[in-house]
PDB file of C-alpha atoms in Angstrom:
ATOM      1  CA  MET A 344       0.000   0.000   0.000  1.00  0.00           C
ATOM      2  CA  ASP A 345       2.883   2.396   0.796  1.00  0.00           C
ATOM      3  CA  ALA A 346       4.356   1.633  -2.630  1.00  0.00           C
ATOM      4  CA  LEU A 347       1.026   2.483  -4.276  1.00  0.00           C
ATOM      5  CA  ARG A 348       0.864   5.793  -2.430  1.00  0.00           C
ATOM      6  CA  ALA A 349       4.429   6.607  -3.461  1.00  0.00           C
ATOM      7  CA  ARG A 350       3.495   6.151  -7.146  1.00  0.00           C
ATOM      8  CA  LEU A 351       0.226   8.048  -6.857  1.00  0.00           C
ATOM      9  CA  THR A 352       0.227  11.116  -9.083  1.00  0.00           C
ATOM     10  CA  ASP A 353      -0.869  14.592  -8.081  1.00  0.00           C
ATOM     11  CA  GLN A 354      -3.632  14.404 -10.672  1.00  0.00           C
ATOM     12  CA  ALA A 355      -4.991  11.113  -9.287  1.00  0.00           C
ATOM     13  CA  TYR A 356      -5.012  12.487  -5.757  1.00  0.00           C
ATOM     14  CA  GLU A 357      -6.668  15.735  -6.834  1.00  0.00           C
ATOM     15  CA  GLU A 358      -9.399  13.790  -8.646  1.00  0.00           C
ATOM     16  CA  ALA A 359      -9.905  11.657  -5.527  1.00  0.00           C
ATOM     17  CA  ILE A 360     -10.100  14.544  -3.059  1.00  0.00           C
ATOM     18  CA  ARG A 361     -12.378  16.475  -5.416  1.00  0.00           C
ATOM     19  CA  HIS A 362     -14.633  13.411  -5.576  1.00  0.00           C
ATOM     20  CA  CYS A 363     -14.492  13.264  -1.776  1.00  0.00           C
ATOM     21  CA  THR A 364     -15.701  16.820  -1.347  1.00  0.00           C
ATOM     22  CA  THR A 365     -18.423  16.621  -3.983  1.00  0.00           C
ATOM     23  CA  SER A 366     -19.815  13.257  -2.844  1.00  0.00           C
ATOM     24  CA  ILE A 367     -19.503  13.387   0.947  1.00  0.00           C
ATOM     25  CA  LEU A 368     -20.253  17.046   1.686  1.00  0.00           C
ATOM     26  CA  PRO A 369     -23.741  16.876   0.079  1.00  0.00           C
ATOM     27  CA  MET A 370     -24.617  14.158   2.617  1.00  0.00           C
ATOM     28  CA  HIS A 371     -24.411  16.839   5.313  1.00  0.00           C
ATOM     29  CA  ILE A 372     -26.008  19.793   3.529  1.00  0.00           C
ATOM     30  CA  GLY A 373     -29.456  20.479   4.939  1.00  0.00           C
ATOM     31  CA  GLU A 374     -29.158  17.595   7.423  1.00  0.00           C
ATOM     32  CA  ARG A 375     -29.407  19.563  10.647  1.00  0.00           C
ATOM     33  CA  LEU A 376     -30.375  16.571  12.778  1.00  0.00           C
ATOM     34  CA  ILE A 377     -27.606  14.338  11.407  1.00  0.00           C
ATOM     35  CA  ASN A 378     -25.032  17.108  11.822  1.00  0.00           C
ATOM     36  CA  LYS A 379     -26.233  17.678  15.362  1.00  0.00           C
ATOM     37  CA  ILE A 380     -26.030  13.979  16.246  1.00  0.00           C
ATOM     38  CA  PHE A 381     -22.830  13.067  14.417  1.00  0.00           C
ATOM     39  CA  GLY A 382     -21.055  16.425  14.292  1.00  0.00           C
ATOM     40  CA  ARG A 383     -18.383  15.477  16.864  1.00  0.00           C
ATOM     41  CA  ASN A 384     -15.831  12.737  16.311  1.00  0.00           C
ATOM     42  CA  LEU A 385     -16.336  11.067  19.710  1.00  0.00           C
ATOM     43  CA  GLN A 386     -19.991  10.421  18.981  1.00  0.00           C
ATOM     44  CA  SER A 387     -19.514   9.368  15.363  1.00  0.00           C
ATOM     45  CA  HIS A 388     -16.718   6.956  16.283  1.00  0.00           C
ATOM     46  CA  ALA A 389     -18.812   5.464  19.087  1.00  0.00           C
ATOM     47  CA  ALA A 390     -21.652   4.898  16.620  1.00  0.00           C
ATOM     48  CA  GLY A 391     -19.175   3.320  14.216  1.00  0.00           C
ATOM     49  CA  LEU A 392     -17.921   0.983  16.935  1.00  0.00           C
ATOM     50  CA  LEU A 393     -21.495  -0.013  17.747  1.00  0.00           C
ATOM     51  CA  ALA A 394     -22.078  -0.842  14.072  1.00  0.00           C
ATOM     52  CA  VAL A 395     -18.870  -2.920  13.937  1.00  0.00           C
ATOM     53  CA  LEU A 396     -19.817  -4.923  17.028  1.00  0.00           C
ATOM     54  CA  HIS A 397     -23.381  -5.329  15.748  1.00  0.00           C
ATOM     55  CA  CYS A 398     -22.197  -6.745  12.411  1.00  0.00           C
ATOM     56  CA  LYS A 399     -19.692  -9.064  14.091  1.00  0.00           C
ATOM     57  CA  ALA A 400     -22.515 -10.400  16.245  1.00  0.00           C
ATOM     58  CA  GLU A 401     -24.645 -10.869  13.120  1.00  0.00           C
ATOM     59  CA  LEU A 402     -21.869 -13.104  11.763  1.00  0.00           C
ATOM     60  CA  GLY A 403     -21.557 -15.007  15.039  1.00  0.00           C
ATOM     61  CA  LEU A 404     -18.123 -13.535  15.729  1.00  0.00           C
ATOM     62  CA  GLY A 405     -18.850 -11.808  19.018  1.00  0.00           C
ATOM     63  CA  GLN A 406     -21.407 -10.693  21.550  1.00  0.00           C
ATOM     64  CA  ARG A 407     -23.979  -7.983  21.034  1.00  0.00           C
ATOM     65  CA  PRO A 408     -22.698  -4.510  21.911  1.00  0.00           C
ATOM     66  CA  THR A 409     -23.632  -2.842  25.179  1.00  0.00           C
ATOM     67  CA  LEU A 410     -23.163   0.716  26.355  1.00  0.00           C
ATOM     68  CA  THR A 411     -20.730  -0.504  29.021  1.00  0.00           C
ATOM     69  CA  ARG A 412     -18.524  -2.237  26.469  1.00  0.00           C
ATOM     70  CA  ILE A 413     -18.474   0.770  24.175  1.00  0.00           C
ATOM     71  CA  GLN A 414     -17.667   3.079  27.083  1.00  0.00           C
ATOM     72  CA  GLU A 415     -14.795   0.785  28.095  1.00  0.00           C
ATOM     73  CA  GLU A 416     -13.308   0.942  24.602  1.00  0.00           C
ATOM     74  CA  MET A 417     -14.003   4.621  23.965  1.00  0.00           C
ATOM     75  CA  GLY A 418     -13.494   5.837  27.508  1.00  0.00           C
ATOM     76  CA  SER A 419     -16.312   5.999  30.041  1.00  0.00           C
ATOM     77  CA  SER A 420     -18.299   9.139  29.480  1.00  0.00           C
ATOM     78  CA  ARG A 421     -21.677  10.525  30.423  1.00  0.00           C
ATOM     79  CA  THR A 422     -21.618  12.162  27.015  1.00  0.00           C
ATOM     80  CA  LEU A 423     -21.762   8.738  25.391  1.00  0.00           C
ATOM     81  CA  SER A 424     -24.657   7.685  27.595  1.00  0.00           C
ATOM     82  CA  ALA A 425     -26.640  10.745  26.552  1.00  0.00           C
ATOM     83  CA  PHE A 426     -25.560  10.266  22.935  1.00  0.00           C
ATOM     84  CA  PHE A 427     -26.861   6.703  22.758  1.00  0.00           C
ATOM     85  CA  ALA A 428     -30.106   7.802  24.379  1.00  0.00           C
ATOM     86  CA  LEU A 429     -30.418  10.329  21.544  1.00  0.00           C
ATOM     87  CA  LEU A 430     -29.639   7.643  18.941  1.00  0.00           C
ATOM     88  CA  LYS A 431     -32.365   5.473  20.436  1.00  0.00           C
ATOM     89  CA  PHE A 432     -34.849   8.357  20.413  1.00  0.00           C
ATOM     90  CA  ALA A 433     -34.003   9.156  16.772  1.00  0.00           C
ATOM     91  CA  GLY A 434     -34.488   5.522  15.706  1.00  0.00           C
ATOM     92  CA  TYR A 435     -30.855   4.753  14.869  1.00  0.00           C
ATOM     93  CA  ILE A 436     -30.490   2.011  17.486  1.00  0.00           C
ATOM     94  CA  GLU A 437     -32.617  -0.241  19.673  1.00  0.00           C
ATOM     95  CA  ALA A 438     -31.945  -1.329  23.251  1.00  0.00           C
ATOM     96  CA  THR A 439     -33.317  -4.689  24.370  1.00  0.00           C
ATOM     97  CA  PRO A 440     -32.835  -6.839  27.498  1.00  0.00           C
ATOM     98  CA  GLY A 441     -29.921  -9.282  27.329  1.00  0.00           C
ATOM     99  CA  ASP A 442     -30.604 -13.014  27.162  1.00  0.00           C
ATOM    100  CA  ASP A 443     -28.385 -13.825  30.156  1.00  0.00           C
ATOM    101  CA  ASP A 444     -29.162 -10.730  32.205  1.00  0.00           C
ATOM    102  CA  ARG A 445     -32.347  -8.868  31.395  1.00  0.00           C
ATOM    103  CA  ARG A 446     -31.179  -5.862  33.400  1.00  0.00           C
ATOM    104  CA  LYS A 447     -28.316  -5.401  30.950  1.00  0.00           C
ATOM    105  CA  LYS A 448     -29.417  -3.726  27.720  1.00  0.00           C
ATOM    106  CA  VAL A 449     -27.883  -4.893  24.468  1.00  0.00           C
ATOM    107  CA  LEU A 450     -27.749  -2.456  21.561  1.00  0.00           C
ATOM    108  CA  THR A 451     -28.821  -3.197  18.005  1.00  0.00           C
ATOM    109  CA  ALA A 452     -27.899  -0.982  15.068  1.00  0.00           C
ATOM    110  CA  GLY A 453     -30.965   0.036  13.090  1.00  0.00           C
ATOM    111  CA  GLU A 454     -31.147   0.300   9.324  1.00  0.00           C
ATOM    112  CA  PRO A 455     -30.809   4.119   9.317  1.00  0.00           C
ATOM    113  CA  LEU A 456     -27.466   3.855  11.119  1.00  0.00           C
ATOM    114  CA  LEU A 457     -26.167   1.020   8.934  1.00  0.00           C
ATOM    115  CA  ASP A 458     -27.401   2.649   5.722  1.00  0.00           C
ATOM    116  CA  GLY A 459     -25.789   5.967   6.626  1.00  0.00           C
ATOM    117  CA  LEU A 460     -22.508   4.260   7.467  1.00  0.00           C
ATOM    118  CA  LYS A 461     -22.570   2.226   4.243  1.00  0.00           C
ATOM    119  CA  THR A 462     -23.210   5.346   2.189  1.00  0.00           C
ATOM    120  CA  TRP A 463     -20.375   7.240   3.880  1.00  0.00           C
ATOM    121  CA  LEU A 464     -17.947   4.329   3.550  1.00  0.00           C
ATOM    122  CA  SER A 465     -18.904   3.699  -0.071  1.00  0.00           C
ATOM    123  CA  HIS A 466     -18.035   7.292  -0.954  1.00  0.00           C
ATOM    124  CA  HIS A 467     -14.602   6.884   0.619  1.00  0.00           C
ATOM    125  CA  MET A 468     -14.170   3.538  -1.166  1.00  0.00           C
ATOM    126  CA  SER A 469     -14.915   5.392  -4.386  1.00  0.00           C
ATOM    127  CA  CYS A 470     -12.191   7.882  -3.473  1.00  0.00           C
ATOM    128  CA  ALA A 471      -9.749   5.006  -2.970  1.00  0.00           C
ATOM    129  CA  GLU A 472     -10.773   3.631  -6.372  1.00  0.00           C
ATOM    130  CA  VAL A 473     -10.308   7.016  -8.061  1.00  0.00           C
ATOM    131  CA  ALA A 474      -6.887   7.378  -6.434  1.00  0.00           C
ATOM    132  CA  GLY A 475      -5.869   3.915  -7.656  1.00  0.00           C
ATOM    133  CA  LEU A 476      -5.523   2.437  -4.171  1.00  0.00           C
ATOM    134  CA  LEU A 477      -8.382  -0.011  -4.694  1.00  0.00           C
ATOM    135  CA  SER A 478      -9.788  -1.931  -7.670  1.00  0.00           C
ATOM    136  CA  ASP A 479     -13.043  -0.603  -9.118  1.00  0.00           C
ATOM    137  CA  GLY A 480     -16.370  -2.089  -8.083  1.00  0.00           C
ATOM    138  CA  TYR A 481     -16.097  -2.453  -4.345  1.00  0.00           C
ATOM    139  CA  ALA A 482     -17.885   0.800  -3.522  1.00  0.00           C
ATOM    140  CA  GLU A 483     -20.877  -0.292  -5.584  1.00  0.00           C
ATOM    141  CA  ARG A 484     -20.736  -3.735  -3.996  1.00  0.00           C
ATOM    142  CA  LEU A 485     -20.795  -2.192  -0.526  1.00  0.00           C
ATOM    143  CA  ARG A 486     -23.959  -0.295  -1.437  1.00  0.00           C
ATOM    144  CA  ASN A 487     -25.766  -3.239  -3.045  1.00  0.00           C
ATOM    145  CA  ASP A 488     -24.424  -6.482  -1.528  1.00  0.00           C
ATOM    146  CA  LYS A 489     -25.770  -6.828   2.007  1.00  0.00           C
ATOM    147  CA  ASP A 490     -23.538  -9.781   2.907  1.00  0.00           C
ATOM    148  CA  PHE A 491     -20.414  -7.982   1.723  1.00  0.00           C
ATOM    149  CA  ALA A 492     -21.462  -4.837   3.604  1.00  0.00           C
ATOM    150  CA  ILE A 493     -21.949  -6.710   6.879  1.00  0.00           C
ATOM    151  CA  GLY A 494     -18.629  -8.504   6.397  1.00  0.00           C
ATOM    152  CA  PHE A 495     -16.781  -5.288   5.627  1.00  0.00           C
ATOM    153  CA  ILE A 496     -18.245  -3.332   8.534  1.00  0.00           C
ATOM    154  CA  ALA A 497     -17.523  -6.264  10.871  1.00  0.00           C
ATOM    155  CA  SER A 498     -13.884  -6.185   9.714  1.00  0.00           C
ATOM    156  CA  SER A 499     -13.424  -2.421   9.872  1.00  0.00           C
ATOM    157  CA  LYS A 500     -12.549  -2.033  13.544  1.00  0.00           C
ATOM    158  CA  PRO A 501      -8.839  -1.547  12.677  1.00  0.00           C
ATOM    159  CA  VAL A 502      -9.857   1.275  10.332  1.00  0.00           C
ATOM    160  CA  LEU A 503     -11.796   2.900  13.168  1.00  0.00           C
ATOM    161  CA  GLU A 504      -8.950   2.475  15.651  1.00  0.00           C
ATOM    162  CA  ARG A 505      -6.277   3.785  13.287  1.00  0.00           C
ATOM    163  CA  THR A 506      -8.454   6.756  12.390  1.00  0.00           C
ATOM    164  CA  ARG A 507      -9.059   7.609  16.043  1.00  0.00           C
ATOM    165  CA  GLU A 508      -5.324   7.401  16.709  1.00  0.00           C
ATOM    166  CA  ALA A 509      -4.496   9.537  13.660  1.00  0.00           C
ATOM    167  CA  LEU A 510      -6.939  12.206  14.846  1.00  0.00           C
ATOM    168  CA  THR A 511      -4.864  12.646  18.030  1.00  0.00           C
ATOM    169  CA  ARG A 512      -1.797  13.692  16.026  1.00  0.00           C
ATOM    170  CA  PRO A 513      -0.911  17.183  14.806  1.00  0.00           C
ATOM    171  CA  GLY A 514      -2.236  18.160  11.399  1.00  0.00           C
ATOM    172  CA  ALA A 515      -4.919  20.118   9.600  1.00  0.00           C
ATOM    173  CA  TRP A 516      -7.562  17.395   9.426  1.00  0.00           C
ATOM    174  CA  PRO A 517      -7.356  16.433  13.134  1.00  0.00           C
ATOM    175  CA  TRP A 518      -7.390  20.128  13.982  1.00  0.00           C
ATOM    176  CA  PHE A 519     -10.593  20.824  12.029  1.00  0.00           C
ATOM    177  CA  ASP A 520     -12.194  17.556  13.173  1.00  0.00           C
ATOM    178  CA  ASP A 521     -11.878  18.619  16.790  1.00  0.00           C
ATOM    179  CA  PHE A 522     -14.561  21.286  16.247  1.00  0.00           C
ATOM    180  CA  ASP A 523     -18.301  20.749  16.049  1.00  0.00           C
ATOM    181  CA  CYS A 524     -18.898  20.009  12.336  1.00  0.00           C
ATOM    182  CA  GLY A 525     -15.239  20.868  11.740  1.00  0.00           C
ATOM    183  CA  ASP A 526     -14.816  18.103   9.152  1.00  0.00           C
ATOM    184  CA  ARG A 527     -17.778  19.499   7.216  1.00  0.00           C
ATOM    185  CA  ILE A 528     -16.271  22.993   7.291  1.00  0.00           C
ATOM    186  CA  ALA A 529     -12.948  21.630   6.035  1.00  0.00           C
ATOM    187  CA  LEU A 530     -14.685  19.728   3.238  1.00  0.00           C
ATOM    188  CA  ALA A 531     -16.478  22.901   2.148  1.00  0.00           C
ATOM    189  CA  LEU A 532     -13.192  24.806   2.047  1.00  0.00           C
ATOM    190  CA  LEU A 533     -11.534  22.012   0.067  1.00  0.00           C
ATOM    191  CA  ARG A 534     -14.461  21.808  -2.339  1.00  0.00           C
ATOM    192  CA  SER A 535     -14.154  25.490  -3.152  1.00  0.00           C
ATOM    193  CA  HIS A 536     -10.375  25.228  -3.481  1.00  0.00           C
ATOM    194  CA  TYR A 537     -10.482  22.285  -5.879  1.00  0.00           C
ATOM    195  CA  ALA A 538     -13.317  23.834  -7.873  1.00  0.00           C
ATOM    196  CA  GLY A 539     -10.437  25.725  -9.457  1.00  0.00           C
ATOM    197  CA  ALA A 540     -11.436  29.324  -8.804  1.00  0.00           C
ATOM    198  CA  ASP A 541      -8.729  31.786  -9.917  1.00  0.00           C
ATOM    199  CA  LEU A 542      -6.219  29.209 -11.091  1.00  0.00           C
ATOM    200  CA  ASP A 543      -3.652  31.896 -11.872  1.00  0.00           C
ATOM    201  CA  GLY A 544      -1.316  31.433  -8.929  1.00  0.00           C
ATOM    202  CA  ASP A 545      -2.995  30.796  -5.590  1.00  0.00           C
ATOM    203  CA  ARG A 546      -6.562  29.535  -5.605  1.00  0.00           C
ATOM    204  CA  TRP A 547      -8.621  32.234  -3.926  1.00  0.00           C
ATOM    205  CA  PHE A 548     -12.341  31.673  -3.543  1.00  0.00           C
ATOM    206  CA  THR A 549     -15.277  33.465  -1.999  1.00  0.00           C
ATOM    207  CA  LEU A 550     -16.459  31.987   1.283  1.00  0.00           C
ATOM    208  CA  GLU A 551     -20.206  32.429   1.677  1.00  0.00           C
ATOM    209  CA  SER A 552     -20.061  31.821   5.411  1.00  0.00           C
ATOM    210  CA  ARG A 553     -23.685  32.644   6.243  1.00  0.00           C
ATOM    211  CA  GLU A 554     -24.945  30.355   3.496  1.00  0.00           C
ATOM    212  CA  LEU A 555     -22.633  27.525   4.574  1.00  0.00           C
ATOM    213  CA  SER A 556     -23.499  27.835   8.261  1.00  0.00           C
ATOM    214  CA  GLY A 557     -27.187  27.697   7.354  1.00  0.00           C
ATOM    215  CA  GLN A 558     -26.647  24.601   5.202  1.00  0.00           C
ATOM    216  CA  LEU A 559     -24.824  22.802   8.022  1.00  0.00           C
ATOM    217  CA  GLY A 560     -27.198  23.939  10.738  1.00  0.00           C
ATOM    218  CA  ILE A 561     -24.479  25.620  12.797  1.00  0.00           C
ATOM    219  CA  SER A 562     -24.211  29.203  13.971  1.00  0.00           C
ATOM    220  CA  HIS A 563     -22.504  31.736  11.746  1.00  0.00           C
ATOM    221  CA  SER A 564     -20.326  32.833  14.669  1.00  0.00           C
ATOM    222  CA  HIS A 565     -19.105  29.247  15.187  1.00  0.00           C
ATOM    223  CA  LEU A 566     -18.134  28.891  11.535  1.00  0.00           C
ATOM    224  CA  ARG A 567     -16.357  32.261  11.553  1.00  0.00           C
ATOM    225  CA  ASN A 568     -14.524  31.335  14.758  1.00  0.00           C
ATOM    226  CA  VAL A 569     -13.247  28.121  13.160  1.00  0.00           C
ATOM    227  CA  VAL A 570     -12.148  29.909   9.987  1.00  0.00           C
ATOM    228  CA  ASN A 571     -10.428  32.700  11.914  1.00  0.00           C
ATOM    229  CA  ALA A 572      -8.670  30.188  14.166  1.00  0.00           C
ATOM    230  CA  ALA A 573      -7.566  28.228  11.081  1.00  0.00           C
ATOM    231  CA  GLU A 574      -5.942  31.403   9.780  1.00  0.00           C
ATOM    232  CA  VAL A 575      -4.026  31.784  13.048  1.00  0.00           C
ATOM    233  CA  GLU A 576      -2.924  28.133  12.778  1.00  0.00           C
ATOM    234  CA  GLY A 577      -1.575  28.775   9.295  1.00  0.00           C
ATOM    235  CA  TYR A 578      -4.093  26.625   7.414  1.00  0.00           C
ATOM    236  CA  LEU A 579      -5.620  29.400   5.327  1.00  0.00           C
ATOM    237  CA  LEU A 580      -5.350  33.054   4.362  1.00  0.00           C
ATOM    238  CA  GLN A 581      -8.169  35.595   4.294  1.00  0.00           C
ATOM    239  CA  ASP A 582      -8.827  38.788   2.384  1.00  0.00           C
ATOM    240  CA  ARG A 583     -11.513  40.230   4.615  1.00  0.00           C
ATOM    241  CA  GLN A 584     -12.416  43.078   2.258  1.00  0.00           C
ATOM    242  CA  SER A 585     -13.405  40.705  -0.539  1.00  0.00           C
ATOM    243  CA  HIS A 586     -14.499  37.832   1.765  1.00  0.00           C
ATOM    244  CA  ARG A 587     -12.072  35.574  -0.075  1.00  0.00           C
ATOM    245  CA  VAL A 588     -10.050  32.678   1.284  1.00  0.00           C
ATOM    246  CA  SER A 589      -7.021  30.712   0.112  1.00  0.00           C
ATOM    247  CA  LEU A 590      -5.837  27.417   1.598  1.00  0.00           C
ATOM    248  CA  THR A 591      -2.152  27.193   2.417  1.00  0.00           C
ATOM    249  CA  PRO A 592       0.231  24.518   1.105  1.00  0.00           C
ATOM    250  CA  ARG A 593       0.572  23.306   4.697  1.00  0.00           C
ATOM    251  CA  MET A 594      -3.144  22.571   4.971  1.00  0.00           C
ATOM    252  CA  LEU A 595      -3.293  20.907   1.567  1.00  0.00           C
ATOM    253  CA  ALA A 596      -0.301  18.688   2.364  1.00  0.00           C
ATOM    254  CA  ASP A 597      -1.725  17.703   5.767  1.00  0.00           C
ATOM    255  CA  VAL A 598      -5.121  16.842   4.252  1.00  0.00           C
ATOM    256  CA  ARG A 599      -3.453  14.786   1.523  1.00  0.00           C
ATOM    257  CA  SER A 600      -1.412  12.813   4.053  1.00  0.00           C
ATOM    258  CA  PHE A 601      -4.443  12.050   6.229  1.00  0.00           C
ATOM    259  CA  HIS A 602      -6.778  11.034   3.426  1.00  0.00           C
ATOM    260  CA  LEU A 603      -4.290   8.849   1.595  1.00  0.00           C
ATOM    261  CA  ALA A 604      -3.657   7.011   4.858  1.00  0.00           C
ATOM    262  CA  PHE A 605      -7.395   6.701   5.545  1.00  0.00           C
ATOM    263  CA  TRP A 606      -8.232   5.477   2.049  1.00  0.00           C
ATOM    264  CA  GLY A 607      -5.328   3.057   2.299  1.00  0.00           C
ATOM    265  CA  TRP A 608      -6.734   1.558   5.513  1.00  0.00           C
ATOM    266  CA  ILE A 609     -10.101   1.104   3.817  1.00  0.00           C
ATOM    267  CA  ALA A 610      -8.411  -0.599   0.850  1.00  0.00           C
ATOM    268  CA  GLU A 611      -6.550  -2.938   3.201  1.00  0.00           C
ATOM    269  CA  ALA A 612      -9.807  -3.861   4.943  1.00  0.00           C
ATOM    270  CA  VAL A 613     -11.461  -4.575   1.581  1.00  0.00           C
ATOM    271  CA  ASP A 614      -8.533  -6.787   0.570  1.00  0.00           C
ATOM    272  CA  GLN A 615      -8.864  -8.766   3.807  1.00  0.00           C
ATOM    273  CA  VAL A 616     -12.602  -9.306   3.347  1.00  0.00           C
ATOM    274  CA  ALA A 617     -12.124 -10.304  -0.288  1.00  0.00           C
ATOM    275  CA  ALA A 618      -9.354 -12.740   0.674  1.00  0.00           C
ATOM    276  CA  ARG A 619     -11.552 -14.398   3.303  1.00  0.00           C
ATOM    277  CA  THR A 620     -14.393 -14.641   0.812  1.00  0.00           C
ATOM    278  CA  ARG A 621     -12.144 -16.370  -1.734  1.00  0.00           C
ATOM    279  CA  HIS A 622     -10.801 -18.714   0.955  1.00  0.00           C
ATOM    280  CA  SER A 623     -14.264 -19.712   2.192  1.00  0.00           C
ATOM    281  CA  ALA A 624     -15.431 -20.279  -1.381  1.00  0.00           C
TER     282      ALA A 624
END
């Protein structure tokens, strides 16, 4: 995988990251409830872990997930308890009494949670395919082959763990992701950058911050605070008179490094599932 990344051309990466911004960002536009529920990485990763454990249990490879188990792996937190109560209220999960101890609630991932995760993962698989890190066809298979989807999600715990660890390191993507809806804000900035506005020299683009904050369901002041802080961090430049923004080479390099690693982990997980499928056949 490292050898593939080393041979990856700038054009292939730019096509992949452009595909990323234009396919994943629309999932979040106008989805105020989803952005509210999954706008922080702790919550979204906990939901991902629940889905992994659920799919492993579906395959007979482990026990049904419980809040206690997820808290032990993620770190015990009242925030997680409240978050899973919200997921239950919104219909993303169900909580039922355990077979061995009816006082202990086991958690079941509902179709909305699994469908949302499959859609999100399939977009990133497509990015890996565009970049040349993964053979074509797996993203479509994830969307349409239920057995493959369950097998992939059940095998994706290493992807989740490596992503969580990567988000603790310095870099532009972990920095943005630490904010409420920060990954969505970063995607919007990248989408505008790679749209190719003003290709003579630096790529400056107009940031319609009020429109974007409304689309994401976040306050305008929060979005402006993130953008202004990103300027201080050296991730972007602003021309406040014209309301134009330019992303710095540092931010672009950091985002490239993170996403190539992430897409590579997804490709490795696909290879493992495909290998097991061939072996069992």
